[in-house]
PDB file of C-alpha atoms in Angstrom:
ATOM      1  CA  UNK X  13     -16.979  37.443  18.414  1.00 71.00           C
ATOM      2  CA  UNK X  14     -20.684  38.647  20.102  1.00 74.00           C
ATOM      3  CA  UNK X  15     -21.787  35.536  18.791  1.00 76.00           C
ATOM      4  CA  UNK X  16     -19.637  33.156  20.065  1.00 81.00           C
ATOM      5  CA  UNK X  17     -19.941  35.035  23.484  1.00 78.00           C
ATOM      6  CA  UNK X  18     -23.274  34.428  23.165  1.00 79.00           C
ATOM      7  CA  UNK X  19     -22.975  30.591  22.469  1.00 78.00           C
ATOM      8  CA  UNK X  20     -20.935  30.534  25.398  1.00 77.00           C
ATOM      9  CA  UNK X  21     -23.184  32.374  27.455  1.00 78.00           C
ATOM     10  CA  UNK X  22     -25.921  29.736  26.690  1.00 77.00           C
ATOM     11  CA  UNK X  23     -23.588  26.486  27.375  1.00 75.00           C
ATOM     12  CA  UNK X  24     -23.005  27.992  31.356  1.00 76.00           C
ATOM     13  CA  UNK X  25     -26.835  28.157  31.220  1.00 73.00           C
ATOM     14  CA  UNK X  26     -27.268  25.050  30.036  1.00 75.00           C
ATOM     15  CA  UNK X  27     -24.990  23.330  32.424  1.00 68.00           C
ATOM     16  CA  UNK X  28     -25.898  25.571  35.643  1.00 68.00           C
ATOM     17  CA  UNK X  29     -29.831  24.210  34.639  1.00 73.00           C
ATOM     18  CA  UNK X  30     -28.367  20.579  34.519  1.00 65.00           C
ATOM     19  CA  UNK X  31     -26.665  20.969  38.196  1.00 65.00           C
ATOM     20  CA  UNK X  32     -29.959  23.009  39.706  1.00 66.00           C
ATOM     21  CA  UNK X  33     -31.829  19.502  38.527  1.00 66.00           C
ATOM     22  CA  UNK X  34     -29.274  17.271  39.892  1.00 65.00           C
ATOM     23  CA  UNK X  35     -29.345  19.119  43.160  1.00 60.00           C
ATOM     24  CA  UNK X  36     -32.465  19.141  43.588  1.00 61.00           C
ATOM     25  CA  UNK X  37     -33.236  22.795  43.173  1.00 61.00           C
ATOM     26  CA  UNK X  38     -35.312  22.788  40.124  1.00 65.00           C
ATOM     27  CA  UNK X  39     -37.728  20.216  39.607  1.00 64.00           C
ATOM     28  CA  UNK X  40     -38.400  18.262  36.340  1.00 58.00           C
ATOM     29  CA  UNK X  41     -42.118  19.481  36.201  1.00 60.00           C
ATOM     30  CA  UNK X  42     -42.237  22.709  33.810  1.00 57.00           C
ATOM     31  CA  UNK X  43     -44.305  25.439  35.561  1.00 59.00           C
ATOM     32  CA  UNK X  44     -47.472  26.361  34.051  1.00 69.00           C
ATOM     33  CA  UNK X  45     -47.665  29.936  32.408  1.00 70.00           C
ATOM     34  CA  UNK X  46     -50.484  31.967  30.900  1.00 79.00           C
ATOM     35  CA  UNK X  47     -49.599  33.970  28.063  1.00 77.00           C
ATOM     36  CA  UNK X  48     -50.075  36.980  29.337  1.00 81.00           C
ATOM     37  CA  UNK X  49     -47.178  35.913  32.191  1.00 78.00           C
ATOM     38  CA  UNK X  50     -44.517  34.941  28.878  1.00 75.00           C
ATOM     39  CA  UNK X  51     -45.221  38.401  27.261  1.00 76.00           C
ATOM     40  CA  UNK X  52     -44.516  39.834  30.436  1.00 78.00           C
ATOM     41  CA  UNK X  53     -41.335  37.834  31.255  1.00 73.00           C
ATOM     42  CA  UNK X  54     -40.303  38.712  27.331  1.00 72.00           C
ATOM     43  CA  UNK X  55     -40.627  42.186  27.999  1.00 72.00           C
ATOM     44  CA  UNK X  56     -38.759  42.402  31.445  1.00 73.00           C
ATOM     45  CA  UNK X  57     -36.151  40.406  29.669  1.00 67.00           C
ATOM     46  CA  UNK X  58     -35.620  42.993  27.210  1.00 66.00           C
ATOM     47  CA  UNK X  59     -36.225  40.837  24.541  1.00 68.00           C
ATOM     48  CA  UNK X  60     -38.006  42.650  21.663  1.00 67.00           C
ATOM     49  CA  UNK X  61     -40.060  39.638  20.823  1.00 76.00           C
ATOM     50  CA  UNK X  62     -43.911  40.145  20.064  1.00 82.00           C
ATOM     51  CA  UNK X  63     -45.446  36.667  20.924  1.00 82.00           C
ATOM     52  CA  UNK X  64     -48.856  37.480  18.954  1.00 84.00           C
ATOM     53  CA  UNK X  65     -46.922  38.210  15.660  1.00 87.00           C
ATOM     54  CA  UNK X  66     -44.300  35.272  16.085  1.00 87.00           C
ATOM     55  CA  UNK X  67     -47.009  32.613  16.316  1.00 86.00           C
ATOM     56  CA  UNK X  68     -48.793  33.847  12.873  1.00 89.00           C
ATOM     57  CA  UNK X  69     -45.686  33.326  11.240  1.00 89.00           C
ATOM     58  CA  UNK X  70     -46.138  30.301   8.678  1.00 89.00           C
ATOM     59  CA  UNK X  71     -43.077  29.068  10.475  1.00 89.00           C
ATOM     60  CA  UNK X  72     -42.485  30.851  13.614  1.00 90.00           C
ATOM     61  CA  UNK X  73     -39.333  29.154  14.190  1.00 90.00           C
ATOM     62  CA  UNK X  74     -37.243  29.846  10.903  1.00 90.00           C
ATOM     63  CA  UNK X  75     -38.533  33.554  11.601  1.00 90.00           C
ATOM     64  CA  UNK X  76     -36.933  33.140  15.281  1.00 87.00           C
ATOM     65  CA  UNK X  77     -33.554  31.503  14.090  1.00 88.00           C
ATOM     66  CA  UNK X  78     -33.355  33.888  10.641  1.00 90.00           C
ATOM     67  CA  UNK X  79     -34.487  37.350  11.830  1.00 88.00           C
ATOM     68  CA  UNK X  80     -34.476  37.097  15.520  1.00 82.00           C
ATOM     69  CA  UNK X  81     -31.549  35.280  15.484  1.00 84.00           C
ATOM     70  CA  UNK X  82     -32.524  33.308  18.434  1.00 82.00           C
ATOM     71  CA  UNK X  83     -29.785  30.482  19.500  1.00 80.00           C
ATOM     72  CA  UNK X  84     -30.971  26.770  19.695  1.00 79.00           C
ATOM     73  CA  UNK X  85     -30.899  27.152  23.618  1.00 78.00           C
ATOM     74  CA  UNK X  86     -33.140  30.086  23.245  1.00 78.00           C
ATOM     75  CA  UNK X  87     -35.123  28.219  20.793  1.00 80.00           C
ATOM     76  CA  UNK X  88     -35.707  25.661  23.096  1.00 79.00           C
ATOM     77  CA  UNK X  89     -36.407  27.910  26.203  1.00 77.00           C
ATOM     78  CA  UNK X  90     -39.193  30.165  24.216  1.00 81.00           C
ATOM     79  CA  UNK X  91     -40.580  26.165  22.845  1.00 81.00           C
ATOM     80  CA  UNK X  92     -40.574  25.215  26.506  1.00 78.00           C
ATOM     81  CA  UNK X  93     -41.749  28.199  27.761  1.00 79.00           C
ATOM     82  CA  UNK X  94     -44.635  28.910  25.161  1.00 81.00           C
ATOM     83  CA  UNK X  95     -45.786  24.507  25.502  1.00 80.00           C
ATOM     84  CA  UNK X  96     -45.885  24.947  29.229  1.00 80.00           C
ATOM     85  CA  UNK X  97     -48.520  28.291  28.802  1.00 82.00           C
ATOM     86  CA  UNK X  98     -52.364  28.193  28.306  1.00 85.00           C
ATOM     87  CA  UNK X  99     -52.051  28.586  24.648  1.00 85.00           C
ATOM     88  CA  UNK X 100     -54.678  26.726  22.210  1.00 88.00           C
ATOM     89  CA  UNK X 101     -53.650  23.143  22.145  1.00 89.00           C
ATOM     90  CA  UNK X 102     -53.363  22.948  18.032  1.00 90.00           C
ATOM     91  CA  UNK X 103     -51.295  25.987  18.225  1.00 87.00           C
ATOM     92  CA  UNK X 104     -48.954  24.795  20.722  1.00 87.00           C
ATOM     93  CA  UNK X 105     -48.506  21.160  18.267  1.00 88.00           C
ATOM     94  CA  UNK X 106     -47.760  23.511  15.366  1.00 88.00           C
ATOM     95  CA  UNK X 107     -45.046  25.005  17.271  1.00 88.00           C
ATOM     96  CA  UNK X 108     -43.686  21.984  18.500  1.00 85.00           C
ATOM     97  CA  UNK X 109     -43.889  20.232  15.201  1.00 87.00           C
ATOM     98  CA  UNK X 110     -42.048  23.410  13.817  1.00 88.00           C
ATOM     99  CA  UNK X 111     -39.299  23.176  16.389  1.00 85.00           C
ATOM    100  CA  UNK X 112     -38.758  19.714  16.218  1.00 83.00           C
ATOM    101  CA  UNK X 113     -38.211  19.786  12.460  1.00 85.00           C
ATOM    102  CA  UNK X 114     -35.938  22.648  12.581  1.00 82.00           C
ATOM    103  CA  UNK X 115     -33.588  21.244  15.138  1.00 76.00           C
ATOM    104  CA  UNK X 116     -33.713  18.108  13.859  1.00 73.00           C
TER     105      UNK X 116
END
């Protein structure tokens, strides 16, 4: 049942984002964000994520969906999040390659 609340949870997201765009609200440009700033946002969220050990995964993302347990929304929020920071370039195409073969 916390699950599906969850997914639910995630959909409203999803389609409050979609109307903040189509308003005008939120613009289409991602903000830029230093890693330090995600770290801090992670822990203000609660979320008992440490970025540092996440990214030396071998894949960071099945250790997100298995053991974190991170929905595909959240997946892509921490991708967007984490591609839009002032991580190393090679690291941030790792991740991206990751995600994209995992929700594909």
């Amino acid at each position: 049942m916390e699950d599906y609340l969850i997914r639910e949870i995630d959909k409203i997201g999803e389609l409050l984002m979609h109307v903040a765009k189509r308003l005008g609200l939120v613009g289409e440009e991602s903000p830029k964000y230093s890693v330090e700033d995600v770290k801090a946002e992670f822990g203000k969220a609660g979320l008992p994520l440490e970025l540092d050990a996440v990214l030396q995964q071998p894949n960071p993302v099945r250790y997100l969906v298995e053991t974190v347990q991170i929905s595909d929304l959240g997946l892509e929020s921490f991708i967007d999040i984490v591609f839009h920071s002032d991580l190393d370039e090679p690291v941030k195409q790792a991740l991206l390659a990751d995600a994209l073969a995992w929700l594909d």
